[in-house]
PDB file of C-alpha atoms and ligand atoms in Angstrom:
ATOM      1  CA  UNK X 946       5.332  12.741   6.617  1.00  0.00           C
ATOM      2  CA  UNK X 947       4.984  10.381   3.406  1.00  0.00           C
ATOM      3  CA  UNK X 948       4.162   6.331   3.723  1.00  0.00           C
ATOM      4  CA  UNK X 949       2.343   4.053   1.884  1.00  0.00           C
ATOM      5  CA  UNK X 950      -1.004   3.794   4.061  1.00  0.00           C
ATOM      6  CA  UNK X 951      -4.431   2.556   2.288  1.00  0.00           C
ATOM      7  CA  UNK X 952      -7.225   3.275   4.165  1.00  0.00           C
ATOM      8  CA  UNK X 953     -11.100   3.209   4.635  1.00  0.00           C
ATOM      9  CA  UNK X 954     -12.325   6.310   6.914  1.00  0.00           C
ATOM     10  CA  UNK X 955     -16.384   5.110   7.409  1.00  0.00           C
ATOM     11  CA  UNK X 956     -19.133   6.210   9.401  1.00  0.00           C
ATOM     12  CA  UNK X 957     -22.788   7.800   9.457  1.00  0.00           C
ATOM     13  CA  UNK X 958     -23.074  10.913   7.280  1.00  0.00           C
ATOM     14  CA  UNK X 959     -21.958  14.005   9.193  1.00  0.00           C
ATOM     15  CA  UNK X 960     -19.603  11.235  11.627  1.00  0.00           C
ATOM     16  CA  UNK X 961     -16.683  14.242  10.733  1.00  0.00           C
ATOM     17  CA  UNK X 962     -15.354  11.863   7.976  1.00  0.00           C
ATOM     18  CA  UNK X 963     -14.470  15.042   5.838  1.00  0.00           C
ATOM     19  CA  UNK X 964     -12.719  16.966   8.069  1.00  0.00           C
ATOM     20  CA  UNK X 965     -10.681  13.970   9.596  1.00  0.00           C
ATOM     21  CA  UNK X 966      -9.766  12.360   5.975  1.00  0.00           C
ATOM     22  CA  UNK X 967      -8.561  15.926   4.851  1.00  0.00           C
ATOM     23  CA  UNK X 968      -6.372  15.622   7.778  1.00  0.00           C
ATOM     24  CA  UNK X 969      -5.223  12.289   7.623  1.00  0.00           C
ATOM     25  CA  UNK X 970      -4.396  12.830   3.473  1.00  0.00           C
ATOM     26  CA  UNK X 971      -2.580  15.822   4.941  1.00  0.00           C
ATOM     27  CA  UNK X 972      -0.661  14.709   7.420  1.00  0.00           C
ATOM     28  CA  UNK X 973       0.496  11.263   5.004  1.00  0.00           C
ATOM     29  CA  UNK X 974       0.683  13.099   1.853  1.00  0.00           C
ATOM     30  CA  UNK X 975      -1.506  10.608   0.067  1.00  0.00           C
ATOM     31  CA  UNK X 976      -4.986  11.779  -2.081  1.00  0.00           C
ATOM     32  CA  UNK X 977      -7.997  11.204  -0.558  1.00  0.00           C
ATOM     33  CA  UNK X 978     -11.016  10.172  -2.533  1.00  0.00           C
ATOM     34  CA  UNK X 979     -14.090  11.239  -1.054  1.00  0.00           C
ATOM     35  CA  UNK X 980     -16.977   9.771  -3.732  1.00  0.00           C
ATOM     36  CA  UNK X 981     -19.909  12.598  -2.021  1.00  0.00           C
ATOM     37  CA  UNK X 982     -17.315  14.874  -3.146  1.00  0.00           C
ATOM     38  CA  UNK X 983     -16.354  14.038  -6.268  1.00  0.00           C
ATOM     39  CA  UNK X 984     -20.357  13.407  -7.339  1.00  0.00           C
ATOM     40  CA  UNK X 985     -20.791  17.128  -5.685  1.00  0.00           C
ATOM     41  CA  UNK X 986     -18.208  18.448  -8.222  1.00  0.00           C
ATOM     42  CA  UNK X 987     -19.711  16.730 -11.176  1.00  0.00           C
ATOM     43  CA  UNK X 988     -22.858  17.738 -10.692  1.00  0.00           C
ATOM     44  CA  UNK X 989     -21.615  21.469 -10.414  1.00  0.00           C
ATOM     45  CA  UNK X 990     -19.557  20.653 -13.646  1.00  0.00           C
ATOM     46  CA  UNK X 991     -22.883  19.841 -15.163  1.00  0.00           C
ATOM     47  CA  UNK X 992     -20.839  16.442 -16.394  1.00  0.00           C
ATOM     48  CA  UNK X 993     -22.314  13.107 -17.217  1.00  0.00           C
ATOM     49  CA  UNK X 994     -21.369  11.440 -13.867  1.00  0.00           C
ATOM     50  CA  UNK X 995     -22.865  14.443 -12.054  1.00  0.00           C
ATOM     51  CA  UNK X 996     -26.476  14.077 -14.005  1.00  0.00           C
ATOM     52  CA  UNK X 997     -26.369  10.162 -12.999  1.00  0.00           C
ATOM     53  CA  UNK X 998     -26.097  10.554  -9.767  1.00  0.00           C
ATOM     54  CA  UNK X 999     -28.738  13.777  -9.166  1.00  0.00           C
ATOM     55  CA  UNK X1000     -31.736  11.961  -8.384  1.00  0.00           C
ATOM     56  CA  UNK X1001     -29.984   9.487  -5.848  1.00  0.00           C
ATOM     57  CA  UNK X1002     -28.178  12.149  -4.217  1.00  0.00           C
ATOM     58  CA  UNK X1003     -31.270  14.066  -3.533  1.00  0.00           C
ATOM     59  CA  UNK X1004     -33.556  11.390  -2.307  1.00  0.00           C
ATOM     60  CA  UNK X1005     -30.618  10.113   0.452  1.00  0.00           C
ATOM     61  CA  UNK X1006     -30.347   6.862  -1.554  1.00  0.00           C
ATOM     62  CA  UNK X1007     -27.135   5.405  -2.761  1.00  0.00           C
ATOM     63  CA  UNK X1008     -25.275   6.090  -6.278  1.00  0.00           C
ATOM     64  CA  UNK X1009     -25.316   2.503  -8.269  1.00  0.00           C
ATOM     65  CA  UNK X1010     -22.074   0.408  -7.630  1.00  0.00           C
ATOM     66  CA  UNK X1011     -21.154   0.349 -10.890  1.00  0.00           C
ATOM     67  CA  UNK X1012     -20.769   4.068 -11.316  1.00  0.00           C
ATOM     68  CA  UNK X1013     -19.166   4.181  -8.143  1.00  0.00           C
ATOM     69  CA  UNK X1014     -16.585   1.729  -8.973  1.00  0.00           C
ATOM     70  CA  UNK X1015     -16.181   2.894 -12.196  1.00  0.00           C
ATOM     71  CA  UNK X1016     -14.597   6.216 -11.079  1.00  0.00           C
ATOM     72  CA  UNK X1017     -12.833   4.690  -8.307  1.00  0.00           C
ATOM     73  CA  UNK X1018     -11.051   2.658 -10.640  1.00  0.00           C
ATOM     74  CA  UNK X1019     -10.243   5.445 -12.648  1.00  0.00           C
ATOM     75  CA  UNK X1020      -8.742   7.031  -9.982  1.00  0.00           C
ATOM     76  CA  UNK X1021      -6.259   3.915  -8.969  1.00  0.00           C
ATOM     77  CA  UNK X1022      -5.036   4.153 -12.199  1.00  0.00           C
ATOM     78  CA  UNK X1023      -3.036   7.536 -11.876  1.00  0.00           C
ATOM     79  CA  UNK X1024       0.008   8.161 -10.828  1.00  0.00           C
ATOM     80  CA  UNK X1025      -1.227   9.950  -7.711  1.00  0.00           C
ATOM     81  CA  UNK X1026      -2.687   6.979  -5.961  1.00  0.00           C
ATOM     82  CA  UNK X1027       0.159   4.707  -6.583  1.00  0.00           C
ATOM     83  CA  UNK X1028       1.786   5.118  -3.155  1.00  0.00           C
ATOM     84  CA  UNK X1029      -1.120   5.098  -1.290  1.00  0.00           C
ATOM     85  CA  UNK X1030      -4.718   6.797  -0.519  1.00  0.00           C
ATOM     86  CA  UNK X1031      -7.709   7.375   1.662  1.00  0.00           C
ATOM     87  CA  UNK X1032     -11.217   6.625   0.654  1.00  0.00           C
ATOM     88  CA  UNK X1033     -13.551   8.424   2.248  1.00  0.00           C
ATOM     89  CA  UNK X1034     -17.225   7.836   1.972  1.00  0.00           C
ATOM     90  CA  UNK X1035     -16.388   4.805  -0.073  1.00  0.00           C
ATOM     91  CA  UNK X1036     -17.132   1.709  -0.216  1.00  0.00           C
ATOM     92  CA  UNK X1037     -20.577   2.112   1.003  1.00  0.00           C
ATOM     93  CA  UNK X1038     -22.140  -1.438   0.192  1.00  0.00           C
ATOM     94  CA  UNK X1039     -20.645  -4.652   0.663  1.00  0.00           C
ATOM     95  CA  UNK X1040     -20.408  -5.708  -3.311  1.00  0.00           C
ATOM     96  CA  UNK X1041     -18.217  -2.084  -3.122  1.00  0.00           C
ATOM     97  CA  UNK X1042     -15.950  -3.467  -0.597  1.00  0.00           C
ATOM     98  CA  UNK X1043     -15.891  -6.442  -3.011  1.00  0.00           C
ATOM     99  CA  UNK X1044     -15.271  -4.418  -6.074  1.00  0.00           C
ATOM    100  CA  UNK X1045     -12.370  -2.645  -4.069  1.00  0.00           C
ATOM    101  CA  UNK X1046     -11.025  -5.948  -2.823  1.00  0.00           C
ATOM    102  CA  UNK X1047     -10.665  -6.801  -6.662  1.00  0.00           C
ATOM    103  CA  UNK X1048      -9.419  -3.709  -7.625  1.00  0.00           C
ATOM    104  CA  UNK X1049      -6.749  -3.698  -5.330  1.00  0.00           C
ATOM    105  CA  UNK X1050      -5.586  -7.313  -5.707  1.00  0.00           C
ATOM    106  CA  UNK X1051      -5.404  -6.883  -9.172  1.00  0.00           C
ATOM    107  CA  UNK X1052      -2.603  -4.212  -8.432  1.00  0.00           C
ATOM    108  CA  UNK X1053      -1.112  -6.186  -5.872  1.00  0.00           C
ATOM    109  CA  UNK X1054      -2.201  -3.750  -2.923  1.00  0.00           C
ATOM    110  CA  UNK X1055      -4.180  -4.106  -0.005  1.00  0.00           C
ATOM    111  CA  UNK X1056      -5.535  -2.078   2.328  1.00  0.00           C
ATOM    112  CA  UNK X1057      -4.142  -0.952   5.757  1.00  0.00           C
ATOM    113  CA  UNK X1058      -6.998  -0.373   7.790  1.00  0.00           C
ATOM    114  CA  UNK X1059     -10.671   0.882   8.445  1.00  0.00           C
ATOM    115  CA  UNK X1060     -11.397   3.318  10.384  1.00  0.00           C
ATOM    116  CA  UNK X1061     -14.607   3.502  12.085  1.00  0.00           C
ATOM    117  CA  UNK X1062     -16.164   6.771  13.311  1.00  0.00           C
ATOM    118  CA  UNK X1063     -18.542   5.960  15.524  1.00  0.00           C
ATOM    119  CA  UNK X1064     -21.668   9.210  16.501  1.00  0.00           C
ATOM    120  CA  UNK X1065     -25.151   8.178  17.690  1.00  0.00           C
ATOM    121  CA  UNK X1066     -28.035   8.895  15.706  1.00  0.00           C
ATOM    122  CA  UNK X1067     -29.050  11.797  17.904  1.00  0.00           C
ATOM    123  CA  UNK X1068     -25.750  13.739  17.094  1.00  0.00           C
ATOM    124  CA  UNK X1069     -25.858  13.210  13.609  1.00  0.00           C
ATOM    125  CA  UNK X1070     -29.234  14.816  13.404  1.00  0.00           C
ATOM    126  CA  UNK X1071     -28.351  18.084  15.733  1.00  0.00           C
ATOM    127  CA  UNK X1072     -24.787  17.966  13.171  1.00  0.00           C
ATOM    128  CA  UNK X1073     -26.496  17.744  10.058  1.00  0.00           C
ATOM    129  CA  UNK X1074     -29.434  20.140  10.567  1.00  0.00           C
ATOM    130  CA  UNK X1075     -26.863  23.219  11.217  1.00  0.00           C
ATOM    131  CA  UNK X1076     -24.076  22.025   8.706  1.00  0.00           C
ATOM    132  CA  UNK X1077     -23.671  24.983   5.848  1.00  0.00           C
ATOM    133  CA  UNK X1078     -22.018  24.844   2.713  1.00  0.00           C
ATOM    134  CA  UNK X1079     -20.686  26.612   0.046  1.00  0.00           C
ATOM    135  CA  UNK X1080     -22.832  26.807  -2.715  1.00  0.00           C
ATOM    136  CA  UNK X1081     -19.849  27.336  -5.088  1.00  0.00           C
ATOM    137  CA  UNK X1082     -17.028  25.479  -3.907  1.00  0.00           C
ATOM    138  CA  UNK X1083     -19.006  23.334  -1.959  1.00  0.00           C
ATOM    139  CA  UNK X1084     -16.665  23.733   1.687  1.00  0.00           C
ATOM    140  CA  UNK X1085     -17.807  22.664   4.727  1.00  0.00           C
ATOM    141  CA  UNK X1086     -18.166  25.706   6.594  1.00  0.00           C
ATOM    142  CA  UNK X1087     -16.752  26.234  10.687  1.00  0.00           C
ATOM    143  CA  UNK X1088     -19.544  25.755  12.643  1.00  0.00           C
ATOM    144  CA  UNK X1089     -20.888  28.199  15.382  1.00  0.00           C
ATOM    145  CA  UNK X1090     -19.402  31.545  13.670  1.00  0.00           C
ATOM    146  CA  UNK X1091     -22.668  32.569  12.442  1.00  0.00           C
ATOM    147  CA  UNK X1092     -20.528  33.049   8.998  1.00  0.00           C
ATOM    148  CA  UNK X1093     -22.419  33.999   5.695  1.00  0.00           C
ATOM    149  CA  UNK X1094     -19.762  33.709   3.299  1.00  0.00           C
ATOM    150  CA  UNK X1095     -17.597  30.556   2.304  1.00  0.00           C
ATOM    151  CA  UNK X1096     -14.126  30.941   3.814  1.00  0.00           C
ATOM    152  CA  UNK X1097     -12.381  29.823   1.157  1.00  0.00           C
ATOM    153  CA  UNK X1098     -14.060  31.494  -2.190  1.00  0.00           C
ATOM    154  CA  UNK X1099     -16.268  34.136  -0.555  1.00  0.00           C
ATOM    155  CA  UNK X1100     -19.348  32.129  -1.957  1.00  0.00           C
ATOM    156  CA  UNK X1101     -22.811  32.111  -0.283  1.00  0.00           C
ATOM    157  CA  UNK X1102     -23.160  29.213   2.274  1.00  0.00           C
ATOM    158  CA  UNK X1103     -26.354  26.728   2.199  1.00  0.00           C
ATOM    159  CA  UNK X1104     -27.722  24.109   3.574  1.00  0.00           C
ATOM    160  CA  UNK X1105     -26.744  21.136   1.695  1.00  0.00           C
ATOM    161  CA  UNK X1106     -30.107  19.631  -0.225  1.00  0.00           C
ATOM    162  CA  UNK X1107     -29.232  16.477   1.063  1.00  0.00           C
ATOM    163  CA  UNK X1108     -28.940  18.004   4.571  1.00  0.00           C
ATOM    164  CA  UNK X1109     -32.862  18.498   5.028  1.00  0.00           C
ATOM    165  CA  UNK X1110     -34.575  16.720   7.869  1.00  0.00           C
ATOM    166  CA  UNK X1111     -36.685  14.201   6.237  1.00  0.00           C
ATOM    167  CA  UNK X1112     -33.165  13.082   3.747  1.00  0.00           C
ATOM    168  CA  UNK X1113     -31.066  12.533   6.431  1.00  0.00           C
ATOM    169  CA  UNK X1114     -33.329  10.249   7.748  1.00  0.00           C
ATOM    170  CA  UNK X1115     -33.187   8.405   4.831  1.00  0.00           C
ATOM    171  CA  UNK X1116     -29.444   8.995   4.484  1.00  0.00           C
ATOM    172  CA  UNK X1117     -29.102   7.562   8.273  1.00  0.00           C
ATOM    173  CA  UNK X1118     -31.432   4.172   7.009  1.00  0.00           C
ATOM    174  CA  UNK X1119     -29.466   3.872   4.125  1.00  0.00           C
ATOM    175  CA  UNK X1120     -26.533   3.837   6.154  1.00  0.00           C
ATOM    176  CA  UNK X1121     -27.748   1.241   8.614  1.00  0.00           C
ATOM    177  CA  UNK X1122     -28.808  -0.997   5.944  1.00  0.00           C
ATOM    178  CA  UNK X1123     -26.205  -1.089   3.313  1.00  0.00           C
ATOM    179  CA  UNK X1124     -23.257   0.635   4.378  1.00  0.00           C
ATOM    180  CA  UNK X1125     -22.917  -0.965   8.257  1.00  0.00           C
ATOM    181  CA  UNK X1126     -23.109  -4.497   6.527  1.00  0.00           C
ATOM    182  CA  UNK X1127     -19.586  -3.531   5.188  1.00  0.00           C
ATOM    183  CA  UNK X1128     -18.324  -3.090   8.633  1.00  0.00           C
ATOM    184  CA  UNK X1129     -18.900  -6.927   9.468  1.00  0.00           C
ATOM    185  CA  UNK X1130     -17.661  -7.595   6.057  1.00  0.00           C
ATOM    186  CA  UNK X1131     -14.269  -5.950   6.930  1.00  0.00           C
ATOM    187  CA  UNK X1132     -14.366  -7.656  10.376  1.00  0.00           C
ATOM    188  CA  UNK X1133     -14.653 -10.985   9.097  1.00  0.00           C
ATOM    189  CA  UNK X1134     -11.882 -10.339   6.384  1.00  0.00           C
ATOM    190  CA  UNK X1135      -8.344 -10.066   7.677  1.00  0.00           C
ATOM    191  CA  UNK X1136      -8.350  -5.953   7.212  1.00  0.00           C
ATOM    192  CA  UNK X1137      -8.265  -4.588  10.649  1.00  0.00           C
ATOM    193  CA  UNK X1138     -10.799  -2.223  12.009  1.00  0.00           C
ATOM    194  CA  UNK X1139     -10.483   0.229  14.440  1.00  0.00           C
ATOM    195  CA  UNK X1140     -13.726   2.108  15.920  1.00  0.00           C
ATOM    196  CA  UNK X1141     -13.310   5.223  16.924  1.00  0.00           C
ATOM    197  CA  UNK X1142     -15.791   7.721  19.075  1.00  0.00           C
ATOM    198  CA  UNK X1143     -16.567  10.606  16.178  1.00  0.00           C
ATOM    199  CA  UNK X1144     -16.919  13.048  19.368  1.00  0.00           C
ATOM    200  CA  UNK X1145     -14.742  15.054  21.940  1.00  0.00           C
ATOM    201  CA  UNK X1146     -13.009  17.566  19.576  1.00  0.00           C
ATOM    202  CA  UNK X1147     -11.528  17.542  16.017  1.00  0.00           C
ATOM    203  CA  UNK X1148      -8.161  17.245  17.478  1.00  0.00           C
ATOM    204  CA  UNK X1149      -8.852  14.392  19.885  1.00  0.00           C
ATOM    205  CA  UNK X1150     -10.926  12.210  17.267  1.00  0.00           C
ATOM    206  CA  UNK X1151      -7.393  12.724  14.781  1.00  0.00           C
ATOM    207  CA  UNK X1152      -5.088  12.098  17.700  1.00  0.00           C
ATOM    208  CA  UNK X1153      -7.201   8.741  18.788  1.00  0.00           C
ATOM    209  CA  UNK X1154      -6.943   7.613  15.077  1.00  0.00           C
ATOM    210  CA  UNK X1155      -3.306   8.066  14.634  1.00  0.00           C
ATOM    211  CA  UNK X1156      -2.849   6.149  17.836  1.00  0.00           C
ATOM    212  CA  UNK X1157      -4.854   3.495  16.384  1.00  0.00           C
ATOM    213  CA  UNK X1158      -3.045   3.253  12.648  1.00  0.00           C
ATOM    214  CA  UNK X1159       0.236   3.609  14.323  1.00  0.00           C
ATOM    215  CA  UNK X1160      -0.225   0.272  16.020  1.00  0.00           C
TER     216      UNK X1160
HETATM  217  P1  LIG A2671     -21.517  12.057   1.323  1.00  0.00           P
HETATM  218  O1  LIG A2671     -21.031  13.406   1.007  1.00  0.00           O
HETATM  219  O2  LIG A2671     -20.398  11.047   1.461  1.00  0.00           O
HETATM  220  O3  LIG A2671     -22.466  12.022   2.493  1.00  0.00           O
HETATM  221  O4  LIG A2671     -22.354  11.560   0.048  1.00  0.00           O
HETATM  222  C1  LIG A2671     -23.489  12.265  -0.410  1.00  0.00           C
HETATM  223  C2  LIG A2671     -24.325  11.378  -1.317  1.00  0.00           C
HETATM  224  O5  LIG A2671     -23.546  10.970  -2.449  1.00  0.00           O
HETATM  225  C3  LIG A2671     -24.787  10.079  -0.688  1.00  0.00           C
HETATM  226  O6  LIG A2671     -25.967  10.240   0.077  1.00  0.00           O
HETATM  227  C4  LIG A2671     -25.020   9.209  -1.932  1.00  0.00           C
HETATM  228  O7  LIG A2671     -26.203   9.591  -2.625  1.00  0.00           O
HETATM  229  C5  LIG A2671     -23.844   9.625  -2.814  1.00  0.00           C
HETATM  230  N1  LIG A2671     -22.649   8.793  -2.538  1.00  0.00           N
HETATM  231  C6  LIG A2671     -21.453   9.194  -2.024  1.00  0.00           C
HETATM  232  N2  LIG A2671     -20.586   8.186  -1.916  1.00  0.00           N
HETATM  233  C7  LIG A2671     -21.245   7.086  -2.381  1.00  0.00           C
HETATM  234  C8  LIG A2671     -20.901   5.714  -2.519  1.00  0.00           C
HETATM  235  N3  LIG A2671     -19.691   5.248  -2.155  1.00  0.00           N
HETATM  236  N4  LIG A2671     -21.838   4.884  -3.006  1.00  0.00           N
HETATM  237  C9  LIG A2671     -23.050   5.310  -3.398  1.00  0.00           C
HETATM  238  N5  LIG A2671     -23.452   6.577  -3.282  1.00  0.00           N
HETATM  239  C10 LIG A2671     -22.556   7.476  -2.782  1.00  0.00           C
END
């Protein structure tokens, strides 16, 4: 199914943004652009993006804006985005959701919705502490298969360094200080914003967000 849909997936780290954006890109045949992803890749890549954001990543604390923005813009630009896109980890502060605002006005787009994926504190530490990765390909690996290799590429899974007890605590401040600020900011704007319980299944958290788009 194709259709010009802009949206904002949000939520704590390890809310099962990932895993429902890839979905939702899926399913509307527009690219998602997931900014812990695309750092993640340029820091394998050993580029110049990747070695800016190293130190942030690591400690739990947010990239700069302007870095941020910067690649998001480039992204707009290609031909890809041009009928339509999900962000997905992005925009984390409210001068983001500014910069996005701008961005998108400039074009003369706007965006759709938020979605908000909603998982208490609790959760996200019990998700986080047993998520694994692929070192290589960096792949999210199934959970409860006691799997040592990456699906995908066959790589050896981790844990992600940012996954470690004490930085997701940091990660989960971080998050309630500058990222749920842009939930109010969206509220108070006319973009709509659904909230959305993050648990109950992968397939029921996708089904109870296309409900809630289709609207
Ligand atoms: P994620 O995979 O979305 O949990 O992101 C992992 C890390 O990448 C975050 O803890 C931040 O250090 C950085 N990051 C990802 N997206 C953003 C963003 N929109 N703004 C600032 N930092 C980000």
């Amino acid at each position: 199914m194709t259709r010009v849909l802009r949206l904002v997936l949000m939520g704590p780290p390890g809310a099962g943004k990932g895993t429902q954006g890839e979905l939702l890109a899926h399913r509307f045949g527009i690219p998602r652009y997931a900014t812990g992803d695309i750092l993640r890749a340029s820091r394998r890549d050993g580029s110049e993006l990747g070695r800016k954001a190293q130190s942030f990543m690591d400690a739990g604390e947010l990239v700069p804006d302007e870095v941020i923005l910067g690649l998001i813009g480039e992204a707009l630009d290609t031909p890809e985005a041009q009928d339509g896109c999900l962000f997905d980890g992005f925009p984390r502060t409210v001068a983001q959701a500014e910069g996005l605002d701008t961005l998108l006005r400039e074009a003369g787009r706007e965006l759709d919705a938020v979605v908000n994926l909603a998982v208490s504190d609790a959760e996200i530490v019990r998700r986080l502490s047993s998520r694994r990765v692929c070192g290589d390909c960096g792949t999210v690996a199934p959970t409860g298969e006691g799997r040592r290799e990456c699906p995908g590429c066959g790589g050896g899974l981790v844990t992600r360094p940012d996954d470690r007890p004490e930085t997701v605590l940091r990660r989960l401040e971080v998050y309630r200080e500058q990222t749920e600020p842009v939930l109010s900011w969206y509220r108070d704007s006319s973009t709509r914003v659904f909230d959305i319980p993050g648990t109950g299944g992968v397939a029921r958290v996708q089904e109870l967000i296309l409900e809630a788009i289709a609207a």
